[in-house]
Amino acid sequence: MWQVSVRSLCRASCRAWQRRLPGPGPAPAAPRSRSPAWSPGTAPAQGLSSMAPSVRLSPAARSLFDEPLAIAVQGLGPRQQVTLRTSLRDETGELFQASARYQAGDDGQLDLARCPALPGGSFCGLEPMGLLWALQPQKPFWRLVKRDVQSPFLLELEVLEGHGERPGRLLAQAQHERAFLRDGVRRVPVREGRIRATLFLPPGNGPFPGIIDLYGTGGGLPEYRACLLANHGFAVLALAFYSYEDLPKGMKEFHLEYFEEAVNYMLQHTQVKGPGIGLLGHSKGGDLCISMASFLKGITATALINGSVANVGAVLRYKDITIPPLGINPKRIKVGKSGIADIIDVLNNPLEGPDQQSLIPLEKAECCFLFIVGQDDHNWKSEFFAVEGSKRLQAHGKEKPEIVCYPGAGHYIEPPFFPMCAASMHLLFGKPVMWGGEPKAHCEAQIDAWQQIQAFFRKHLTGKPSGTSSKL
């Protein structure tokens, strides 16, 4: 019953989102200085007449990456069969593509918000955003990330004739920019003391509710989630903690004093609303957030995306306290015929024997917790960690955390419309590993989780009530 409830709530949220999807506006006239084949937002194929098929997008030329994009085609023949294909290249030049088969209506119109995709493509059924969330890399084990948030991704959409295995004649095409920085959001590199970070501030004078954002074992300084979150009114510090500039190159041990500097930086910033801040962490970033909340002052709310309540992967030190990493057993790695490793059973049980020393004393935290859980996470047992964290908090008289579970969602629960990454290289294991997830369910989870995270932080950092209902 529990899983059914979660699934129905997630689907209800996504249906509500589909009702909010804007209808494609009228096709704007192409600028004279551009070839009609590459006009932003809408274009017939080059050389065709003005009555040729054309693509209508809303917004027409540019949208934020976490916002829906309405797609329609006009000028087709009655009940004409076409294939729609999207393409996107990341900043390394790697190509991501998705395609779907459609049939126009009797009036020659095709609106993806009303017309279901037919079997035979990357997805089928009524999926207005399927051509974005179903994008898959042509290079195996490659994940879509955004390295420079100041430039958009360029999405190309083609309308091809027929449903053949090989692409048919090009009927129309369009380009659209998927941006990360909303107009007016300020990006501020931070190099104060030991801190290596980027602060994103919403437009206006503030102060704004403040959040520190941590990613996982990939290292570096990913900014795209922090940037997208700042678009919604939060002051967000994307914080690097290893493998960036002069920070340690490897993940051997972490000193919580470094993270304490970042917390104090946010608490003292004139644009950050007090008295406390929020923490958002995914994977290894999740257990670091729990450690910060457990030992540091000034934390009001902590949200974890597939995080652990045990310290994982590196020794953690704070003053005279040392927490060893949870033990692993590489013999429990399962490698299939594809060569992809399943590492879900590699970690030891933190409730048994000496591995209990790796448990983070989250009962010391003076904040509220939100656990976002992908129930098909194959990196580790996220649901187990969330449930054990809840038990431990309640056993010590603390408030029960919010736990939102998503059936069919894998490890990399990203902001909305990032395509699901089923498998990629794991830096610690040195081989491709499966992350889990089913594309459609994972997409729905990302849409809902993004709303849950924002509502959680608004409630606890600003005192405004939550506007969502998918909380268990």
Coordinates of N, CA and C in Angstrom, one line a residue, residues 18-234:
Q18 N 1.2 18.6 -16.1 CA 0.8 18.6 -17.5 C -0.3 19.6 -17.8
R19 N -1.2 19.8 -16.8 CA -2.3 20.7 -17.0 C -1.7 22.1 -17.0
R20 N -0.6 22.4 -16.4 CA 0.0 23.7 -16.4 C 0.8 24.0 -17.7
L21 N 1.1 22.9 -18.5 CA 1.9 23.1 -19.7 C 1.3 24.1 -20.6
P22 N 2.1 25.1 -21.0 CA 1.5 26.2 -21.9 C 1.3 25.6 -23.3
G23 N 0.3 26.0 -23.9 CA 0.1 25.6 -25.3 C 1.0 26.4 -26.2
P24 N 1.5 25.7 -27.3 CA 2.4 26.4 -28.2 C 1.7 27.6 -28.8
G25 N 2.4 28.7 -28.7 CA 1.9 30.0 -29.3 C 2.0 30.0 -30.8
P26 N 1.4 31.0 -31.4 CA 1.5 31.1 -32.9 C 3.0 31.2 -33.3
A27 N 3.2 30.6 -34.5 CA 4.6 30.6 -35.0 C 5.1 32.0 -35.3
P28 N 6.1 32.5 -34.7 CA 6.6 33.8 -35.0 C 7.3 33.9 -36.4
A29 N 7.3 35.0 -37.0 CA 8.0 35.1 -38.3 C 9.5 35.0 -38.1
A30 N 10.1 34.3 -39.0 CA 11.5 34.1 -39.0 C 12.3 35.4 -39.3
P31 N 13.3 35.7 -38.5 CA 14.1 36.9 -38.9 C 14.7 36.8 -40.3
R32 N 14.7 37.9 -41.0 CA 15.1 37.9 -42.4 C 16.6 37.5 -42.5
S33 N 17.4 37.8 -41.5 CA 18.8 37.6 -41.5 C 19.2 36.1 -41.3
R34 N 18.2 35.3 -41.0 CA 18.4 33.9 -40.7 C 17.9 33.0 -41.8
S35 N 18.5 31.8 -42.0 CA 17.9 30.8 -42.8 C 16.7 30.3 -42.2
P36 N 15.6 30.1 -42.9 CA 14.3 29.6 -42.3 C 14.6 28.3 -41.6
A37 N 15.5 27.5 -42.1 CA 15.8 26.2 -41.5 C 16.3 26.3 -40.0
W38 N 16.8 27.4 -39.6 CA 17.4 27.5 -38.3 C 16.9 28.6 -37.5
S39 N 15.6 29.1 -37.8 CA 15.0 30.1 -37.0 C 14.7 29.6 -35.6
P40 N 15.0 30.3 -34.5 CA 14.7 29.8 -33.2 C 13.2 29.7 -33.0
G41 N 12.8 28.6 -32.4 CA 11.4 28.4 -32.1 C 10.6 27.7 -33.1
T42 N 10.8 28.0 -34.4 CA 10.0 27.4 -35.4 C 10.7 27.6 -36.8
A43 N 10.5 26.6 -37.6 CA 11.1 26.6 -38.9 C 10.6 25.5 -39.8
P44 N 10.2 25.8 -41.1 CA 10.1 24.8 -42.0 C 11.4 24.4 -42.6
A45 N 11.5 23.2 -43.2 CA 12.8 22.7 -43.7 C 13.2 23.7 -44.9
Q46 N 14.5 23.9 -45.0 CA 15.0 24.8 -46.0 C 14.5 24.5 -47.4
G47 N 14.0 25.5 -48.1 CA 13.6 25.3 -49.5 C 12.1 25.0 -49.6
L48 N 11.4 24.8 -48.5 CA 10.0 24.5 -48.6 C 9.2 25.8 -48.6
S49 N 7.9 25.7 -49.0 CA 7.1 26.9 -49.1 C 6.6 27.3 -47.7
S50 N 6.0 28.5 -47.7 CA 5.5 28.9 -46.4 C 4.4 28.1 -45.8
M51 N 3.8 27.2 -46.7 CA 2.7 26.3 -46.3 C 3.3 25.0 -45.8
A52 N 4.6 24.9 -45.8 CA 5.2 23.6 -45.4 C 5.0 23.4 -43.9
P53 N 5.2 22.2 -43.4 CA 5.1 22.0 -42.0 C 6.1 22.8 -41.2
S54 N 5.7 23.2 -40.0 CA 6.6 24.0 -39.2 C 6.4 23.6 -37.7
V55 N 7.5 23.9 -36.9 CA 7.5 23.6 -35.5 C 7.1 24.8 -34.7
R56 N 6.2 24.6 -33.7 CA 5.8 25.7 -32.8 C 6.2 25.3 -31.4
L57 N 7.0 26.2 -30.8 CA 7.4 25.9 -29.4 C 7.0 27.0 -28.5
S58 N 6.7 26.7 -27.3 CA 6.4 27.7 -26.3 C 7.0 27.4 -24.9
P59 N 7.9 28.3 -24.5 CA 8.4 29.5 -25.0 C 9.1 29.2 -26.4
A60 N 9.1 30.3 -27.2 CA 9.5 30.1 -28.6 C 11.0 29.8 -28.8
A61 N 11.8 30.6 -28.2 CA 13.3 30.5 -28.5 C 14.1 30.1 -27.3
R62 N 13.6 30.3 -26.1 CA 14.5 30.0 -24.9 C 13.6 29.7 -23.7
S63 N 14.1 28.8 -22.9 CA 13.4 28.4 -21.7 C 14.4 28.0 -20.6
L64 N 14.0 28.0 -19.4 CA 14.9 27.5 -18.3 C 14.8 25.9 -18.3
F65 N 15.9 25.3 -18.0 CA 16.0 23.9 -18.1 C 15.0 23.1 -17.3
D66 N 14.6 23.6 -16.1 CA 13.7 22.9 -15.3 C 12.2 23.3 -15.6
E67 N 12.0 24.1 -16.7 CA 10.6 24.4 -17.0 C 10.1 23.6 -18.2
P68 N 8.8 23.4 -18.3 CA 8.3 22.6 -19.4 C 8.4 23.4 -20.7
L69 N 8.5 22.7 -21.8 CA 8.5 23.2 -23.1 C 7.4 22.6 -23.9
A70 N 6.5 23.4 -24.5 CA 5.4 22.9 -25.3 C 5.8 22.8 -26.7
I71 N 5.5 21.6 -27.3 CA 6.0 21.3 -28.7 C 4.8 20.9 -29.5
A72 N 4.7 21.5 -30.7 CA 3.6 21.2 -31.7 C 4.2 21.4 -33.1
V73 N 3.5 20.7 -34.0 CA 3.9 20.8 -35.4 C 2.6 21.2 -36.2
Q74 N 2.6 22.1 -37.1 CA 1.5 22.5 -37.9 C 1.8 22.4 -39.4
G75 N 0.8 22.3 -40.2 CA 1.0 22.2 -41.6 C 1.2 20.8 -42.1
L76 N 1.0 19.8 -41.4 CA 1.1 18.4 -41.8 C -0.1 18.0 -42.6
G77 N 0.0 16.9 -43.3 CA -1.2 16.4 -44.0 C -2.1 15.7 -43.0
P78 N -3.4 15.5 -43.3 CA -4.4 14.8 -42.4 C -3.8 13.4 -42.1
R79 N -3.7 13.2 -40.8 CA -3.3 11.9 -40.2 C -1.9 11.5 -40.8
Q80 N -1.1 12.5 -41.1 CA 0.3 12.1 -41.6 C 1.1 11.6 -40.5
Q81 N 1.9 10.5 -40.9 CA 2.8 9.9 -39.9 C 4.2 10.6 -40.0
V82 N 4.7 10.9 -38.9 CA 6.0 11.6 -38.8 C 6.8 11.1 -37.6
T83 N 8.1 11.3 -37.7 CA 9.0 11.0 -36.5 C 9.6 12.3 -36.1
L84 N 9.5 12.6 -34.8 CA 10.1 13.7 -34.2 C 11.4 13.3 -33.5
R85 N 12.5 14.0 -33.8 CA 13.8 13.7 -33.2 C 14.4 14.9 -32.6
T86 N 14.9 14.8 -31.4 CA 15.6 15.8 -30.7 C 17.1 15.4 -30.5
S87 N 18.0 16.5 -30.6 CA 19.4 16.3 -30.5 C 20.0 17.4 -29.6
L88 N 21.0 17.0 -28.8 CA 21.6 18.0 -27.9 C 23.1 17.5 -27.7
R89 N 24.0 18.4 -27.8 CA 25.4 18.1 -27.5 C 25.8 18.8 -26.2
D90 N 26.5 18.0 -25.4 CA 27.0 18.6 -24.2 C 28.3 19.4 -24.5
E91 N 28.9 20.0 -23.4 CA 30.1 20.8 -23.7 C 31.3 20.1 -24.1
T92 N 31.3 18.8 -24.0 CA 32.4 18.0 -24.6 C 32.2 17.6 -26.0
G93 N 31.0 17.9 -26.5 CA 30.7 17.5 -27.9 C 29.9 16.2 -28.0
E94 N 29.7 15.5 -26.9 CA 29.0 14.2 -27.0 C 27.5 14.5 -27.3
L95 N 27.0 13.6 -28.2 CA 25.6 13.8 -28.7 C 24.6 13.0 -27.9
F96 N 23.5 13.6 -27.6 CA 22.3 12.9 -26.9 C 21.1 13.1 -27.9
Q97 N 20.4 12.0 -28.1 CA 19.3 12.0 -29.0 C 18.1 11.2 -28.5
A98 N 16.9 11.6 -28.9 CA 15.7 10.9 -28.6 C 14.8 11.0 -29.8
S99 N 13.9 10.0 -30.0 CA 12.9 10.1 -31.1 C 11.6 9.5 -30.7
A100 N 10.5 9.9 -31.4 CA 9.2 9.4 -31.1 C 8.4 9.4 -32.4
R101 N 7.5 8.5 -32.6 CA 6.6 8.4 -33.7 C 5.2 8.9 -33.4
Y102 N 4.7 9.8 -34.3 CA 3.4 10.4 -34.1 C 2.6 10.3 -35.4
Q103 N 1.3 10.6 -35.2 CA 0.4 10.7 -36.3 C -0.4 12.0 -36.1
A104 N -0.4 12.9 -37.1 CA -1.1 14.1 -37.0 C -2.6 13.9 -37.0
G105 N -3.4 14.9 -36.5 CA -4.8 14.8 -36.5 C -5.4 15.1 -37.9
D106 N -6.7 15.0 -38.0 CA -7.4 15.2 -39.3 C -7.1 16.6 -39.8
D107 N -6.8 17.5 -39.0 CA -6.5 18.9 -39.4 C -5.0 19.2 -39.7
G108 N -4.2 18.1 -39.6 CA -2.8 18.3 -39.9 C -2.0 18.8 -38.8
Q109 N -2.6 19.0 -37.6 CA -2.0 19.5 -36.4 C -1.4 18.4 -35.5
L110 N -0.3 18.6 -34.9 CA 0.3 17.7 -34.0 C 0.7 18.4 -32.7
D111 N 0.0 18.2 -31.6 CA 0.4 18.9 -30.3 C 0.7 17.8 -29.3
L112 N 2.0 17.8 -28.9 CA 2.5 16.7 -28.0 C 1.8 16.7 -26.7
A113 N 1.1 17.7 -26.3 CA 0.3 17.7 -25.0 C -1.0 17.0 -25.2
R114 N -1.4 16.7 -26.4 CA -2.6 16.0 -26.6 C -2.5 14.7 -27.5
C115 N -1.4 14.6 -28.2 CA -1.2 13.4 -29.1 C -0.2 12.4 -28.5
P116 N -0.6 11.2 -28.2 CA 0.3 10.2 -27.7 C 1.3 9.8 -28.7
A117 N 2.5 9.5 -28.3 CA 3.5 8.9 -29.2 C 3.2 7.4 -29.4
L118 N 3.4 7.0 -30.6 CA 3.1 5.6 -31.0 C 4.3 4.7 -30.7
P119 N 4.1 3.4 -30.5 CA 5.2 2.5 -30.2 C 6.3 2.6 -31.3
G120 N 7.5 2.3 -30.9 CA 8.6 2.2 -31.9 C 9.7 3.3 -31.7
G121 N 9.5 4.2 -30.8 CA 10.5 5.3 -30.6 C 11.1 5.1 -29.2
S122 N 11.7 6.2 -28.7 CA 12.3 6.2 -27.4 C 11.3 6.1 -26.3
F123 N 10.1 6.4 -26.6 CA 9.0 6.3 -25.6 C 7.7 6.2 -26.3
C124 N 6.6 5.9 -25.6 CA 5.3 5.9 -26.2 C 4.3 6.4 -25.2
G125 N 3.1 6.8 -25.7 CA 2.1 7.3 -24.8 C 2.1 8.9 -24.8
L126 N 1.3 9.4 -23.9 CA 1.2 10.9 -23.9 C 2.3 11.4 -23.0
E127 N 3.3 12.0 -23.6 CA 4.5 12.4 -22.9 C 4.9 13.8 -23.5
P128 N 4.3 14.9 -23.0 CA 4.7 16.2 -23.6 C 6.2 16.5 -23.6
M129 N 6.9 16.0 -22.6 CA 8.3 16.3 -22.5 C 9.2 15.1 -22.7
G130 N 8.6 14.1 -23.3 CA 9.4 12.9 -23.6 C 10.6 13.1 -24.4
L131 N 10.5 14.0 -25.4 CA 11.6 14.2 -26.3 C 12.8 14.9 -25.6
L132 N 12.6 15.3 -24.4 CA 13.7 15.9 -23.6 C 14.2 14.8 -22.5
W133 N 13.3 14.3 -21.7 CA 13.7 13.4 -20.7 C 14.2 12.0 -21.2
A134 N 13.8 11.7 -22.5 CA 14.3 10.4 -23.1 C 15.6 10.5 -23.8
L135 N 16.2 11.7 -23.8 CA 17.5 11.9 -24.5 C 18.5 10.9 -24.0
Q136 N 19.2 10.2 -24.9 CA 20.2 9.2 -24.4 C 21.5 9.5 -25.2
P137 N 22.7 9.2 -24.5 CA 24.0 9.5 -25.1 C 24.3 8.5 -26.2
Q138 N 25.0 8.9 -27.3 CA 25.5 8.0 -28.3 C 26.7 7.3 -27.8
K139 N 27.4 7.9 -26.8 CA 28.6 7.3 -26.2 C 28.1 6.5 -25.0
P140 N 28.5 5.2 -24.9 CA 28.1 4.5 -23.7 C 28.6 5.0 -22.4
F141 N 27.7 4.9 -21.3 CA 28.1 5.3 -20.0 C 28.5 6.7 -19.8
W142 N 27.7 7.6 -20.5 CA 28.0 9.0 -20.4 C 26.7 9.7 -19.8
R143 N 27.0 10.6 -18.9 CA 25.9 11.3 -18.2 C 25.9 12.8 -18.6
L144 N 24.6 13.3 -18.8 CA 24.5 14.7 -19.1 C 24.7 15.6 -17.9
V145 N 25.7 16.4 -17.9 CA 25.9 17.4 -16.9 C 26.1 18.8 -17.5
K146 N 25.9 19.8 -16.8 CA 26.1 21.2 -17.3 C 27.3 21.8 -16.6
R147 N 28.3 22.1 -17.4 CA 29.6 22.6 -16.8 C 29.6 24.1 -16.7
D148 N 29.1 24.8 -17.7 CA 29.1 26.3 -17.7 C 27.6 26.7 -17.7
V149 N 27.1 27.1 -16.5 CA 25.7 27.5 -16.4 C 25.4 28.8 -17.1
Q150 N 26.5 29.6 -17.5 CA 26.2 30.9 -18.1 C 25.9 30.7 -19.6
S151 N 26.0 29.5 -20.1 CA 25.6 29.3 -21.5 C 24.5 28.2 -21.5
P152 N 23.6 28.3 -22.5 CA 22.5 27.3 -22.5 C 22.9 26.1 -23.3
F153 N 22.2 25.0 -23.1 CA 22.2 23.9 -24.0 C 21.4 24.2 -25.3
L154 N 21.8 23.8 -26.4 CA 21.1 24.1 -27.7 C 20.4 22.8 -28.1
L155 N 19.1 22.8 -28.0 CA 18.2 21.7 -28.4 C 17.8 21.8 -29.9
E156 N 18.0 20.8 -30.7 CA 17.6 20.8 -32.0 C 16.4 19.8 -32.2
L157 N 15.4 20.2 -32.9 CA 14.2 19.3 -33.1 C 14.0 19.2 -34.6
E158 N 13.8 18.0 -35.1 CA 13.6 17.7 -36.5 C 12.2 16.9 -36.6
V159 N 11.5 17.3 -37.7 CA 10.3 16.6 -38.1 C 10.6 15.8 -39.3
L160 N 10.6 14.4 -39.2 CA 11.0 13.6 -40.3 C 9.7 12.8 -40.9
E161 N 9.7 12.6 -42.1 CA 8.6 11.9 -42.8 C 8.6 10.4 -42.4
G162 N 7.4 9.9 -42.1 CA 7.2 8.5 -41.9 C 7.7 7.9 -40.6
H163 N 7.6 6.6 -40.5 CA 8.0 5.8 -39.3 C 9.0 4.8 -39.6
G164 N 9.8 5.0 -40.7 CA 10.8 4.0 -41.0 C 11.9 3.8 -40.1
E165 N 12.7 2.7 -40.2 CA 13.8 2.5 -39.4 C 14.9 3.6 -39.7
R166 N 15.0 3.9 -40.9 CA 15.9 5.0 -41.3 C 15.2 6.3 -41.4
P167 N 15.8 7.4 -41.0 CA 15.1 8.7 -41.0 C 14.5 9.0 -42.4
G168 N 13.3 9.5 -42.4 CA 12.7 9.9 -43.7 C 13.1 11.3 -44.1
R169 N 12.4 11.9 -45.1 CA 12.7 13.2 -45.6 C 12.4 14.3 -44.5
L170 N 13.3 15.2 -44.4 CA 13.2 16.3 -43.4 C 12.1 17.2 -43.8
L171 N 11.1 17.4 -42.9 CA 10.0 18.3 -43.2 C 10.1 19.6 -42.5
A172 N 10.6 19.7 -41.3 CA 10.8 20.9 -40.6 C 11.8 20.7 -39.5
Q173 N 12.3 21.8 -39.0 CA 13.3 21.7 -37.9 C 13.3 23.0 -37.2
A174 N 13.8 23.0 -35.9 CA 13.9 24.2 -35.1 C 15.0 24.0 -34.1
Q175 N 15.4 25.1 -33.5 CA 16.4 25.1 -32.4 C 15.8 25.9 -31.2
H176 N 16.2 25.5 -30.1 CA 15.7 26.1 -28.8 C 16.8 26.0 -27.8
E177 N 16.9 27.1 -27.0 CA 17.9 27.2 -26.0 C 17.3 26.8 -24.7
R178 N 18.0 25.9 -24.0 CA 17.6 25.5 -22.6 C 18.6 26.1 -21.6
A179 N 18.2 27.2 -21.0 CA 19.1 28.0 -20.2 C 19.1 27.6 -18.7
F180 N 20.1 28.0 -18.0 CA 20.2 27.7 -16.5 C 20.1 28.9 -15.7
L181 N 20.5 30.1 -16.1 CA 20.5 31.3 -15.4 C 19.3 32.2 -15.8
R182 N 18.4 32.4 -14.8 CA 17.3 33.3 -15.1 C 17.9 34.8 -15.1
D183 N 17.2 35.6 -15.9 CA 17.7 37.0 -16.0 C 17.7 37.6 -14.6
G184 N 18.8 38.3 -14.3 CA 18.9 39.0 -13.0 C 19.6 38.1 -11.9
V185 N 19.7 36.8 -12.1 CA 20.4 36.0 -11.1 C 21.9 36.2 -11.2
R186 N 22.5 36.5 -10.0 CA 23.9 36.8 -10.0 C 24.7 35.6 -9.6
R187 N 25.8 35.4 -10.4 CA 26.7 34.3 -10.2 C 28.0 34.9 -9.6
V188 N 28.4 34.5 -8.3 CA 29.5 35.2 -7.6 C 30.5 34.1 -7.2
P189 N 31.7 34.0 -7.9 CA 32.7 33.1 -7.5 C 33.2 33.4 -6.0
V190 N 33.3 32.4 -5.2 CA 33.7 32.7 -3.8 C 35.1 32.0 -3.6
R191 N 36.1 32.8 -3.2 CA 37.4 32.3 -2.8 C 37.8 33.0 -1.5
E192 N 37.1 32.7 -0.4 CA 37.4 33.3 0.8 C 37.9 32.3 1.8
G193 N 39.2 32.6 2.4 CA 39.8 31.6 3.2 C 40.0 30.3 2.4
R194 N 39.6 29.2 2.9 CA 39.7 27.9 2.2 C 38.6 27.6 1.3
I195 N 37.5 28.4 1.3 CA 36.3 28.1 0.6 C 36.5 28.2 -0.9
R196 N 36.1 27.2 -1.6 CA 36.1 27.2 -3.1 C 34.6 26.9 -3.5
A197 N 33.9 27.9 -4.0 CA 32.5 27.8 -4.2 C 32.0 28.8 -5.2
T198 N 30.7 28.7 -5.5 CA 30.0 29.8 -6.3 C 28.7 30.0 -5.7
L199 N 28.5 31.3 -5.4 CA 27.2 31.8 -4.8 C 26.3 32.3 -5.9
F200 N 25.0 31.8 -5.9 CA 24.0 32.3 -6.8 C 23.0 33.1 -6.0
L201 N 22.7 34.4 -6.4 CA 21.8 35.3 -5.7 C 20.7 35.6 -6.6
P202 N 19.4 35.5 -6.2 CA 18.3 35.9 -7.0 C 18.3 37.4 -7.2
P203 N 17.5 37.9 -8.2 CA 17.4 39.4 -8.4 C 16.8 40.1 -7.1
G204 N 17.1 41.3 -7.0 CA 16.6 42.1 -5.8 C 17.6 42.3 -4.7
N205 N 17.1 42.9 -3.7 CA 18.0 43.3 -2.6 C 18.1 42.2 -1.5
G206 N 17.1 41.3 -1.4 CA 17.1 40.3 -0.4 C 16.7 40.8 1.0
P207 N 17.1 40.1 2.1 CA 17.8 38.9 2.0 C 17.0 37.7 1.6
F208 N 17.7 36.6 1.2 CA 17.0 35.4 0.7 C 17.3 34.2 1.6
P209 N 16.4 33.2 1.6 CA 16.7 32.0 2.3 C 18.0 31.4 1.7
G210 N 18.9 31.0 2.6 CA 20.2 30.5 2.1 C 20.3 28.9 2.2
I211 N 21.0 28.4 1.2 CA 21.2 26.9 1.1 C 22.6 26.7 0.6
I212 N 23.3 25.6 1.2 CA 24.5 25.1 0.7 C 24.2 23.8 -0.1
D213 N 24.7 23.7 -1.3 CA 24.5 22.6 -2.2 C 25.7 21.7 -2.4
L214 N 25.6 20.4 -2.1 CA 26.8 19.5 -2.3 C 26.4 18.4 -3.2
Y215 N 27.3 18.1 -4.2 CA 27.1 16.9 -5.0 C 28.0 15.7 -4.4
G216 N 28.2 14.7 -5.1 CA 28.8 13.5 -4.6 C 30.2 13.2 -5.0
T217 N 30.5 12.0 -5.3 CA 31.9 11.6 -5.5 C 32.6 12.0 -6.8
G218 N 31.8 12.7 -7.6 CA 32.4 13.2 -8.8 C 33.4 14.3 -8.6
G219 N 33.4 15.0 -7.5 CA 34.3 16.1 -7.2 C 34.0 17.3 -8.0
G220 N 35.0 18.2 -8.1 CA 34.8 19.5 -8.9 C 33.8 20.4 -8.3
L221 N 33.2 21.3 -9.1 CA 32.3 22.3 -8.6 C 31.0 22.3 -9.5
P222 N 30.1 21.3 -9.4 CA 28.9 21.4 -10.2 C 28.0 22.5 -9.7
E223 N 27.6 23.3 -10.7 CA 26.8 24.5 -10.3 C 25.3 24.5 -10.7
Y224 N 25.0 23.5 -11.6 CA 23.7 23.7 -12.3 C 22.5 23.5 -11.4
R225 N 22.6 22.6 -10.3 CA 21.4 22.5 -9.4 C 21.3 23.8 -8.6
A226 N 22.4 24.3 -8.1 CA 22.4 25.5 -7.3 C 21.8 26.7 -8.1
C227 N 22.3 26.8 -9.3 CA 21.8 27.8 -10.2 C 20.3 27.8 -10.4
L228 N 19.8 26.6 -10.8 CA 18.4 26.4 -11.0 C 17.6 26.7 -9.7
L229 N 18.1 26.3 -8.6 CA 17.4 26.6 -7.3 C 17.4 28.1 -7.0
A230 N 18.4 28.8 -7.4 CA 18.5 30.2 -7.1 C 17.4 31.0 -8.0
N231 N 17.1 30.4 -9.2 CA 16.1 31.0 -10.0 C 14.7 31.0 -9.3
H232 N 14.6 30.2 -8.3 CA 13.3 30.1 -7.5 C 13.3 30.9 -6.2
G233 N 14.3 31.8 -6.1 CA 14.3 32.7 -4.9 C 15.2 32.4 -3.8
F234 N 16.1 31.4 -3.9 CA 17.0 31.0 -2.8 C 18.4 31.5 -3.1

